[in-house]
PDB file of C-alpha atoms and ligand atoms in Angstrom:
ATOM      1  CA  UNK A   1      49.984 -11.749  -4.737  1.00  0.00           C
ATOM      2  CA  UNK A   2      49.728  -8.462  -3.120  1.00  0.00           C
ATOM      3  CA  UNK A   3      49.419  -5.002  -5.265  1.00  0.00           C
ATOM      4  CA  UNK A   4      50.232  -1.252  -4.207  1.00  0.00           C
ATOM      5  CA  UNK A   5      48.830   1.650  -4.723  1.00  0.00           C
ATOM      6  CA  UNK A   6      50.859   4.664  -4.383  1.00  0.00           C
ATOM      7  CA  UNK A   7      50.643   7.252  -1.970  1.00  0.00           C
ATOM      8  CA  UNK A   8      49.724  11.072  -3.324  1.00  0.00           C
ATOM      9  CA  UNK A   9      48.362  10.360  -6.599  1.00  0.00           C
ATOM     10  CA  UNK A  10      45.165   9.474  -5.697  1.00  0.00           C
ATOM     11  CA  UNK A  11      42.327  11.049  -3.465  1.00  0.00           C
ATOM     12  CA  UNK A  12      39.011   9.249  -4.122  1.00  0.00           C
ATOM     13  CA  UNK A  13      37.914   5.716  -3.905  1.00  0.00           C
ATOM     14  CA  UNK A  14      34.686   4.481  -5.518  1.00  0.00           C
ATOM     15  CA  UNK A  15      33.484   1.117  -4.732  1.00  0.00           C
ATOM     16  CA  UNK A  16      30.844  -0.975  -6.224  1.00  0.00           C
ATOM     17  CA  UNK A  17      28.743  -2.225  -3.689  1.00  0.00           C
ATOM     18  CA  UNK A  18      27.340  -5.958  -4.621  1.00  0.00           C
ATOM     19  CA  UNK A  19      30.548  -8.212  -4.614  1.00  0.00           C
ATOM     20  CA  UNK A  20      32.873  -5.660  -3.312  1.00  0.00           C
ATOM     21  CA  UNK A  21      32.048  -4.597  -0.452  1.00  0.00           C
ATOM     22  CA  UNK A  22      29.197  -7.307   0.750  1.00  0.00           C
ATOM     23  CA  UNK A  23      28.299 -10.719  -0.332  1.00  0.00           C
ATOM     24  CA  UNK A  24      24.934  -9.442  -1.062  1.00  0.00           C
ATOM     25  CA  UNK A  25      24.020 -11.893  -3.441  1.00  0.00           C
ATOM     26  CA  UNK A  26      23.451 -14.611  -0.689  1.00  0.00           C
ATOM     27  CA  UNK A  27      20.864 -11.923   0.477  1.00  0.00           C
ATOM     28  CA  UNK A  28      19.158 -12.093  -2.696  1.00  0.00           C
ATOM     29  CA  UNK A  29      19.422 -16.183  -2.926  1.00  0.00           C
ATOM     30  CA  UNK A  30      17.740 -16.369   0.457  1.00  0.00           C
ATOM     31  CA  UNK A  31      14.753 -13.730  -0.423  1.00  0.00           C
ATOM     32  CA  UNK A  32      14.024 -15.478  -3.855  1.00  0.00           C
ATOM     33  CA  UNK A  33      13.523 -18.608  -1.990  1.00  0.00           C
ATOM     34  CA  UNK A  34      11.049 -17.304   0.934  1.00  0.00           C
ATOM     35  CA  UNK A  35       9.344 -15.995  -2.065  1.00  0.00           C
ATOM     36  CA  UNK A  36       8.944 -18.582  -4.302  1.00  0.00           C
ATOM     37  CA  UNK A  37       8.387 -21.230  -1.430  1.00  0.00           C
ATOM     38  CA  UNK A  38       5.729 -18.533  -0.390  1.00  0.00           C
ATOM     39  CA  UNK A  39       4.076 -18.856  -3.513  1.00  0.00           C
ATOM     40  CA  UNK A  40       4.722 -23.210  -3.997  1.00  0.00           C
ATOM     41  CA  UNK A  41       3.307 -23.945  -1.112  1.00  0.00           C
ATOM     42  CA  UNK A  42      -0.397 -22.519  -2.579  1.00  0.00           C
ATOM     43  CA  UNK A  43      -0.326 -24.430  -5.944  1.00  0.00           C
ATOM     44  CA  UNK A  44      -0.694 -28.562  -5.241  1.00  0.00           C
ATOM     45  CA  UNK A  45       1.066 -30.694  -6.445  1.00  0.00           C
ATOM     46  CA  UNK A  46       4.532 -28.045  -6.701  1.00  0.00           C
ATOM     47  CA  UNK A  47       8.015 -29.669  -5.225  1.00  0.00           C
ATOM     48  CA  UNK A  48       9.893 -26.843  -3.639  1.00  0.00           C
ATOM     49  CA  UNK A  49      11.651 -24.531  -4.863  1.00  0.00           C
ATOM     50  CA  UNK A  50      15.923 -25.068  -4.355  1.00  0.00           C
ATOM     51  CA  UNK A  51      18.723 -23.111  -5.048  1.00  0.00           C
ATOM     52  CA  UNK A  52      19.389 -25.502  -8.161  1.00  0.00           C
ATOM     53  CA  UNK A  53      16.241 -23.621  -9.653  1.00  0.00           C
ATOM     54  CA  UNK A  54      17.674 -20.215  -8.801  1.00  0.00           C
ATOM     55  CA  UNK A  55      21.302 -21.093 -10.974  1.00  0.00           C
ATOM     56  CA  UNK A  56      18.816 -22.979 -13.575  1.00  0.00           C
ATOM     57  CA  UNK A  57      16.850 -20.151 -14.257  1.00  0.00           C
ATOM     58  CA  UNK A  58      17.060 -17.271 -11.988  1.00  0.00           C
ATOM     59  CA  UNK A  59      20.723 -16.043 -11.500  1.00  0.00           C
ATOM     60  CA  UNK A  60      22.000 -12.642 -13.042  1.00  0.00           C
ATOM     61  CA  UNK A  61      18.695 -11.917 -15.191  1.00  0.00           C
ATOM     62  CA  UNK A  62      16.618  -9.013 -14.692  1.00  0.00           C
ATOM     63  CA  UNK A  63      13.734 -10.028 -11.989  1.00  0.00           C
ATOM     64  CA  UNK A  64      10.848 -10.278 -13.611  1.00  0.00           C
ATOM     65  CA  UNK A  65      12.593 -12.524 -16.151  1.00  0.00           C
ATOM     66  CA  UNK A  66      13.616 -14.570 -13.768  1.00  0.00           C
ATOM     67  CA  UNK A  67      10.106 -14.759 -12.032  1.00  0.00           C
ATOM     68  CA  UNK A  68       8.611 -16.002 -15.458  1.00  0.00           C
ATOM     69  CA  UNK A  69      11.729 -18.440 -16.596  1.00  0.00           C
ATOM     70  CA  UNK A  70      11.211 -20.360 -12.915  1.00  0.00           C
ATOM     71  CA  UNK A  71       7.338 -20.608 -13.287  1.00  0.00           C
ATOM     72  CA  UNK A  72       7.689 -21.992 -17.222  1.00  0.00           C
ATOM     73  CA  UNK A  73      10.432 -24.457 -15.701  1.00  0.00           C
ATOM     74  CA  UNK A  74       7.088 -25.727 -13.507  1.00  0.00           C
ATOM     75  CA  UNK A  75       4.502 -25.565 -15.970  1.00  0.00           C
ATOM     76  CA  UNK A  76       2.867 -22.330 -14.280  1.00  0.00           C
ATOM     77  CA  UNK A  77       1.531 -19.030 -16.505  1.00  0.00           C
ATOM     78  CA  UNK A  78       0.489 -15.694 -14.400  1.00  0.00           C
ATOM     79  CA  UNK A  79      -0.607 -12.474 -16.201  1.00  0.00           C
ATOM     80  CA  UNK A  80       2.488 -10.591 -16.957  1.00  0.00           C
ATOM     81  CA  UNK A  81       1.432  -7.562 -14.577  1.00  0.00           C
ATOM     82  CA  UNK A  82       3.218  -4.185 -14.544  1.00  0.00           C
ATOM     83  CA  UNK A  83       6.074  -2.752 -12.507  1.00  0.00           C
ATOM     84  CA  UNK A  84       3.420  -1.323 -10.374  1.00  0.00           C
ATOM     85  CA  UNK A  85       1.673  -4.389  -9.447  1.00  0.00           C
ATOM     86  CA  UNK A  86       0.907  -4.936  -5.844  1.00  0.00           C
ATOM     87  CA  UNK A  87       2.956  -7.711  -4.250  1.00  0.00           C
ATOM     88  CA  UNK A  88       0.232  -9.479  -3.184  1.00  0.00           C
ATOM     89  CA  UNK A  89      -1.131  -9.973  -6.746  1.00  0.00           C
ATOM     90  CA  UNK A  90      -0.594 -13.542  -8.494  1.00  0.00           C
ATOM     91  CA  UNK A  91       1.592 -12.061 -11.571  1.00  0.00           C
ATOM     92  CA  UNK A  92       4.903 -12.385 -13.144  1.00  0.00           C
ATOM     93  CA  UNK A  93       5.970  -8.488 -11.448  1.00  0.00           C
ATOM     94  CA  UNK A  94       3.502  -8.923  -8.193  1.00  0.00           C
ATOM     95  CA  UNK A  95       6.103 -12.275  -7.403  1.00  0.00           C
ATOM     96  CA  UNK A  96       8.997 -10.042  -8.529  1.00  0.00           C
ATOM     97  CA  UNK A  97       7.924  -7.322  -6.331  1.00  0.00           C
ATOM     98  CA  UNK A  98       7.396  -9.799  -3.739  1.00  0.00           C
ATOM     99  CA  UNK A  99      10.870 -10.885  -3.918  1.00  0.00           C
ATOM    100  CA  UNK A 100      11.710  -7.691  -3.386  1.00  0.00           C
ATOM    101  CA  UNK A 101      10.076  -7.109  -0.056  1.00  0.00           C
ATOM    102  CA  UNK A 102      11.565 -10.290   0.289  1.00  0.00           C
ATOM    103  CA  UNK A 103      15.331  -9.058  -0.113  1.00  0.00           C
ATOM    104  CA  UNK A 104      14.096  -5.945   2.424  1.00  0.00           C
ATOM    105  CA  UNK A 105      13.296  -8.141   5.571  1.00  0.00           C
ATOM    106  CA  UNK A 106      15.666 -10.515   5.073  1.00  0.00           C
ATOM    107  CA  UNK A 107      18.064  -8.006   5.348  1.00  0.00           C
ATOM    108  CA  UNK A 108      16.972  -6.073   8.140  1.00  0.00           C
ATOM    109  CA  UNK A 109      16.110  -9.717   9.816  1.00  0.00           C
ATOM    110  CA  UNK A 110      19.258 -11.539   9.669  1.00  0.00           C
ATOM    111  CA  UNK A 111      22.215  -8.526   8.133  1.00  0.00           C
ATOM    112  CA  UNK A 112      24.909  -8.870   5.934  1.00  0.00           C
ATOM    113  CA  UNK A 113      28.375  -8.861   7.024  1.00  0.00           C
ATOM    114  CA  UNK A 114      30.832  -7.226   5.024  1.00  0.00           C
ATOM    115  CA  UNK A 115      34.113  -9.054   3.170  1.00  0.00           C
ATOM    116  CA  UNK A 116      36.294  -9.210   6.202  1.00  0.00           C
ATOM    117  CA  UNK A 117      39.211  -7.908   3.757  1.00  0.00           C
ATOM    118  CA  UNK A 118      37.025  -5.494   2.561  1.00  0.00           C
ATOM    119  CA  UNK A 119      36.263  -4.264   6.432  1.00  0.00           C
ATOM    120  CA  UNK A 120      40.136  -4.214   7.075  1.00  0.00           C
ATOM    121  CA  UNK A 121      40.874  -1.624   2.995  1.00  0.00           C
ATOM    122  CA  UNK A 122      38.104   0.560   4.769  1.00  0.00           C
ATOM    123  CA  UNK A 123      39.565   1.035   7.902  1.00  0.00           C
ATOM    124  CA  UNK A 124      43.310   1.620   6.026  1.00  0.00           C
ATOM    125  CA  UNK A 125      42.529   3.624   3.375  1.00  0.00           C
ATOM    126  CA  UNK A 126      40.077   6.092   5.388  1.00  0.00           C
ATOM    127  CA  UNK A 127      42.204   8.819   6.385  1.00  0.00           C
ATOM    128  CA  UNK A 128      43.950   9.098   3.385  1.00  0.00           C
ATOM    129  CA  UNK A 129      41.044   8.939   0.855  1.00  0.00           C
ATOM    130  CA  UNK A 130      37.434   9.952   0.161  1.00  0.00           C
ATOM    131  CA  UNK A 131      34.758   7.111  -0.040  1.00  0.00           C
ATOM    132  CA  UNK A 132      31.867   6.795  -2.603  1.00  0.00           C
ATOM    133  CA  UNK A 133      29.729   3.820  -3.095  1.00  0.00           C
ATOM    134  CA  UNK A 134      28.283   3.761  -6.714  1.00  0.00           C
ATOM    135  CA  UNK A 135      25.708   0.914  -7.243  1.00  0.00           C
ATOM    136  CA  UNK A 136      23.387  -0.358  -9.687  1.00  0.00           C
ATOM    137  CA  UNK A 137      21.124  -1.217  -7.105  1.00  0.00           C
ATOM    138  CA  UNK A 138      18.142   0.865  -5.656  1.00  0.00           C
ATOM    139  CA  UNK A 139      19.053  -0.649  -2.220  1.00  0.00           C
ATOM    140  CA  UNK A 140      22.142   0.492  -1.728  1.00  0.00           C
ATOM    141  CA  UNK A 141      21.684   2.035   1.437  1.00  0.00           C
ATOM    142  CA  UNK A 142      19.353  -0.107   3.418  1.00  0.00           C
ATOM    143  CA  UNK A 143      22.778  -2.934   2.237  1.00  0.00           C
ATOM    144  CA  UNK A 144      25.146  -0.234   3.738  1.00  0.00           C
ATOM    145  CA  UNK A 145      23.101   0.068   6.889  1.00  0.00           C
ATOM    146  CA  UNK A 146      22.394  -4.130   7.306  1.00  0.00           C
ATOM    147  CA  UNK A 147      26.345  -4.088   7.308  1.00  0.00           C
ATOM    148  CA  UNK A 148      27.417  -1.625   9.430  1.00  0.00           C
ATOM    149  CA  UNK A 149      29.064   0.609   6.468  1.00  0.00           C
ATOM    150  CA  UNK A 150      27.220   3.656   5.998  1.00  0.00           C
ATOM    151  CA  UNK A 151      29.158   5.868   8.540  1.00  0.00           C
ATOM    152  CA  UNK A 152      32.025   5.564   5.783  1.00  0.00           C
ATOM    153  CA  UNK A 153      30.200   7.275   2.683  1.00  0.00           C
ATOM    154  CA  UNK A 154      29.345  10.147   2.401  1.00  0.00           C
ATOM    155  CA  UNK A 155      28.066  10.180  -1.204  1.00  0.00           C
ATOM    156  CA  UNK A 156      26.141   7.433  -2.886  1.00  0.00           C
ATOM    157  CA  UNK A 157      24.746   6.959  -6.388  1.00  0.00           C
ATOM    158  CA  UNK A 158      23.114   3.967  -6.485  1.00  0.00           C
ATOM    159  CA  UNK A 159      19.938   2.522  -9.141  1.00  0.00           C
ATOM    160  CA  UNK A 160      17.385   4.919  -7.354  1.00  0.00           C
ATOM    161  CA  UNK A 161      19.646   8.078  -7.539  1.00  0.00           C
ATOM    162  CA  UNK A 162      20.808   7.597 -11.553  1.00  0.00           C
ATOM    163  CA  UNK A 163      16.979   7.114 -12.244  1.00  0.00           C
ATOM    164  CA  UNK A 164      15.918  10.330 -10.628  1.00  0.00           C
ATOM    165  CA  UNK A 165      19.302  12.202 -12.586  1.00  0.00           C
ATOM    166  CA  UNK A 166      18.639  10.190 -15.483  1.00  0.00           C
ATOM    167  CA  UNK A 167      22.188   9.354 -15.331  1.00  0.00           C
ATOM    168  CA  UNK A 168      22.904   5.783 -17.345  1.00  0.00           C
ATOM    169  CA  UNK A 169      23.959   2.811 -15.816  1.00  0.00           C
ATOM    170  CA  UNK A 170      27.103   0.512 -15.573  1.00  0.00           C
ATOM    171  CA  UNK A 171      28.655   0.302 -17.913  1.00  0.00           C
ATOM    172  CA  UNK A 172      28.680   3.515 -18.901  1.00  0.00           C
ATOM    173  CA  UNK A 173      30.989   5.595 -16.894  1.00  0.00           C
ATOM    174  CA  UNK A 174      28.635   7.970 -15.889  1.00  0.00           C
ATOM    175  CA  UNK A 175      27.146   7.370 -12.285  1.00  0.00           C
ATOM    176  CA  UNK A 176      30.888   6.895 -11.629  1.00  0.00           C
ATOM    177  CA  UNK A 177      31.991   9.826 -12.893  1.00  0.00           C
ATOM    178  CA  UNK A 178      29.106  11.940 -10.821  1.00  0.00           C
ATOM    179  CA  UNK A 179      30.560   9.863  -7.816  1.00  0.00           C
ATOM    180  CA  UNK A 180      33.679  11.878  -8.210  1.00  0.00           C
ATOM    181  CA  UNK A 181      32.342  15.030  -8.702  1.00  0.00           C
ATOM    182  CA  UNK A 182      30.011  14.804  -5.634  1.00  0.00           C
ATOM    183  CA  UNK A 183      33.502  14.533  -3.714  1.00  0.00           C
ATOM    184  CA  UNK A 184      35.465  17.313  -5.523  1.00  0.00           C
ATOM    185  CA  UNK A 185      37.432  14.586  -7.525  1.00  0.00           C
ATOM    186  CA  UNK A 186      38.046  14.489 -11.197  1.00  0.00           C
ATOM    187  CA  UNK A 187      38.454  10.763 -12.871  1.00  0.00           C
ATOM    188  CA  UNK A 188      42.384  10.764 -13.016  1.00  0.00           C
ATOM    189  CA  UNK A 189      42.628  10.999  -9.437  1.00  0.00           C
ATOM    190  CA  UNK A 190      40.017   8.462  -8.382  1.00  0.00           C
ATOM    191  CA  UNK A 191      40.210   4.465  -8.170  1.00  0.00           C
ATOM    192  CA  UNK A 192      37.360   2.420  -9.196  1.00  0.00           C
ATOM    193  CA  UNK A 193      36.868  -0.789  -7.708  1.00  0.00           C
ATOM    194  CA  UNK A 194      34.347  -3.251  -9.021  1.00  0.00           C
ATOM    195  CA  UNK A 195      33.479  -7.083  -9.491  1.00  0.00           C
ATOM    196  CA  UNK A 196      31.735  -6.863 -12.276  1.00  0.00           C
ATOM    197  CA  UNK A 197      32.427  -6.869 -16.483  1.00  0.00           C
ATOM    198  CA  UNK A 198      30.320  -3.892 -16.768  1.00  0.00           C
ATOM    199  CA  UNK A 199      31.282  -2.106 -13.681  1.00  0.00           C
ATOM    200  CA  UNK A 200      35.232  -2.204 -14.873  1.00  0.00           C
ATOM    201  CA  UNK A 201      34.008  -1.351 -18.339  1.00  0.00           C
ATOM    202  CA  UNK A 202      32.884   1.894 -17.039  1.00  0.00           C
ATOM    203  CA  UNK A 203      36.560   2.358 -15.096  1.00  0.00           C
ATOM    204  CA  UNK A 204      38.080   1.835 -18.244  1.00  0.00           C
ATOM    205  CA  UNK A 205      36.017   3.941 -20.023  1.00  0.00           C
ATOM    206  CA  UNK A 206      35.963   6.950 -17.821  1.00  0.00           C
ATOM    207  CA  UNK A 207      39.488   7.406 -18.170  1.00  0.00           C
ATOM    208  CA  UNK A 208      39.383   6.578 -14.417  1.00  0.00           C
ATOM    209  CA  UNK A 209      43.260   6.958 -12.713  1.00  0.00           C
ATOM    210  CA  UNK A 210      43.417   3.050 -11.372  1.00  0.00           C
ATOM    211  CA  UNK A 211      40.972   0.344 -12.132  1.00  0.00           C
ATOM    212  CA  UNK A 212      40.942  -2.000  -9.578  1.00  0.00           C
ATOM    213  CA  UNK A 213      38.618  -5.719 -10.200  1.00  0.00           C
ATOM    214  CA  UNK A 214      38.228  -7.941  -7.440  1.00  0.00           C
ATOM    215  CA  UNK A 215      37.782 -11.535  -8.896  1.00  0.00           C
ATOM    216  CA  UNK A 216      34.574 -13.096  -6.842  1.00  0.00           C
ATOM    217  CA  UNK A 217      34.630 -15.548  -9.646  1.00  0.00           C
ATOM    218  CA  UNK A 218      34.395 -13.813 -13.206  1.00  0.00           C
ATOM    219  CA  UNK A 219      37.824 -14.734 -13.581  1.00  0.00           C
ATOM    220  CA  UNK A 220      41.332 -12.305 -13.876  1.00  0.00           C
ATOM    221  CA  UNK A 221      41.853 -12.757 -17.479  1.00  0.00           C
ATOM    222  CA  UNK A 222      37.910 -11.594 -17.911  1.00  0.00           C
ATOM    223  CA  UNK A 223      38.485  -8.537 -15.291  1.00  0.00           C
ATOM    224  CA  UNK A 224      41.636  -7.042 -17.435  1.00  0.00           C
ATOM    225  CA  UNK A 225      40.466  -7.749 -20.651  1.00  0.00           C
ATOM    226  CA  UNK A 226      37.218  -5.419 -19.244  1.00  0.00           C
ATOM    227  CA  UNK A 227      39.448  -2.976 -18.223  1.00  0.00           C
ATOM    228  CA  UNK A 228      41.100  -3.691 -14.793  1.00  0.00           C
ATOM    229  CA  UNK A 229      44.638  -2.304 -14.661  1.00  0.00           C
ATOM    230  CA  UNK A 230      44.946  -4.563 -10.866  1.00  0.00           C
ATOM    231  CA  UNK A 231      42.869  -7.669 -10.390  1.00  0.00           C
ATOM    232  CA  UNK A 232      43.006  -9.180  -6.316  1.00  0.00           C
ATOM    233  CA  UNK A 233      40.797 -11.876  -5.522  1.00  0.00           C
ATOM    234  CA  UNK A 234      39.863  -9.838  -2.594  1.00  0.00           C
ATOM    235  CA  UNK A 235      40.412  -6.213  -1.459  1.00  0.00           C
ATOM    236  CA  UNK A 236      42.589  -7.553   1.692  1.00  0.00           C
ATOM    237  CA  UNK A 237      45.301  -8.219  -0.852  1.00  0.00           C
ATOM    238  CA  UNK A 238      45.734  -4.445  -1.845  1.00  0.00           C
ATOM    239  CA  UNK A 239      48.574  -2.383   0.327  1.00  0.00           C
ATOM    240  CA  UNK A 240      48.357   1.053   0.396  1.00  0.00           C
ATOM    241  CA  UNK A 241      51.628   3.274   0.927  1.00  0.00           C
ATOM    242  CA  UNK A 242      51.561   5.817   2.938  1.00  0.00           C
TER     243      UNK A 242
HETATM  244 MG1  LIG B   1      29.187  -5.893  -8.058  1.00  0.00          MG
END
């Protein structure tokens, strides 16, 4: 089912990046298994590591959590290490930083394309609207460059620019909310557009004008009980009038 938005009431869109606008998260499956096969491969006797192991015990927790809850699943304790630790070093955060560098070359090696439906909202809404991307991530624009999107935003607060603000993340409405004020918006006149429970929290809590969730697989009854005032199951199935 297709949904409208209205032409004249609102000026600003503000997409979340991870899930809305790429698929980034088959980026991040890919770089946790060069890493961790990286690593297997030195310790005998290790089977290697599949992406059964990454839903098991890796998926959606903070990295270095999901660095130690793989290794226990194989019997293997590093030193904890610090968020500083070199990637090189044999440590709960060096393997979490490695993953990292991990997530950096496979993106610049093999891309990301964006949601072709995603692609085609970009390309209707431009004219009419201002673009902000407002991510959780710190590598929000190396994404936005792998994909071929960063000529359409001007403004982006991602992980790395709320740290330096010490603006709170999703799901406060905060980063959001500085999103719109970068591009001489206020919240009632700007449209939020995330996949996540915490990112539509923040929509919802901002006061934002129109809440849009786009249902990768959280589900539309989770979305709008969040906050979503639309839920699509991809941005290709919003119409815009003009
Ligand atoms: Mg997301």
């Amino acid at each position: 089912m297709s949904e409208t938005i209205p032409s004249g009431v609102y000026d600003a869109i503000l997409f979340d990046l991870d899930g809305v606008l790429t698929p980034t998260a088959e980026v991040h499956m890919r770089a946790w298994s060069e890493m961790f096969n990286g690593y297997l491969a030195t310790v005998p006797g290790q089977a290697p590591y599949t992406d059964s192991d990454y839903f098991a015990y890796v998926d959606g927790k903070p990295r270095y959590d999901g660095v130690r809850d793989f290794l226990t699943s194989r019997g293997i304790t590093l030193p904890e290490g610090t968020p500083d630790s070199d990637p090189a070093e044999e440590s709960v955060c060096g393997l979490g930083n490695r993953k990292n560098d991990a997530f950096n070359a496979v993106l610049e090696r093999d891309g990301v394309a964006p949601y072709p439906g995603s692609l085609a909202f970009l390309e209707a809404t431009k004219e009419d609207y201002k673009f902000a991307v407002v991510s959780s991530s710190k590598n929000a624009p190396a994404v936005l460059a792998a994909a071929g999107l960063s000529g359409y935003f001007a403004v982006i607060v991602d992980g790395r620019v709320a740290a330096e603000n010490g603006i709170p993340g999703k799901p406060a409405p905060d980063t959001f909310v500085r999103a719109a004020e970068l591009l001489d918006s206020t919240p009632a006149t700007s449209i939020v557009v995330e996949d996540a429970i915490s990112g539509v929290q923040a929509g919802a809590t901002g006061d934002f004008g129109l809440v849009i969730g786009v249902d990768r697989g959280v589900g539309e009854d989770a979305l709008r009980a969040a906050g979503a005032d639309v839920v699509v199951p991809d941005l290709g199935d919003i119409e815009v009038a003009r």
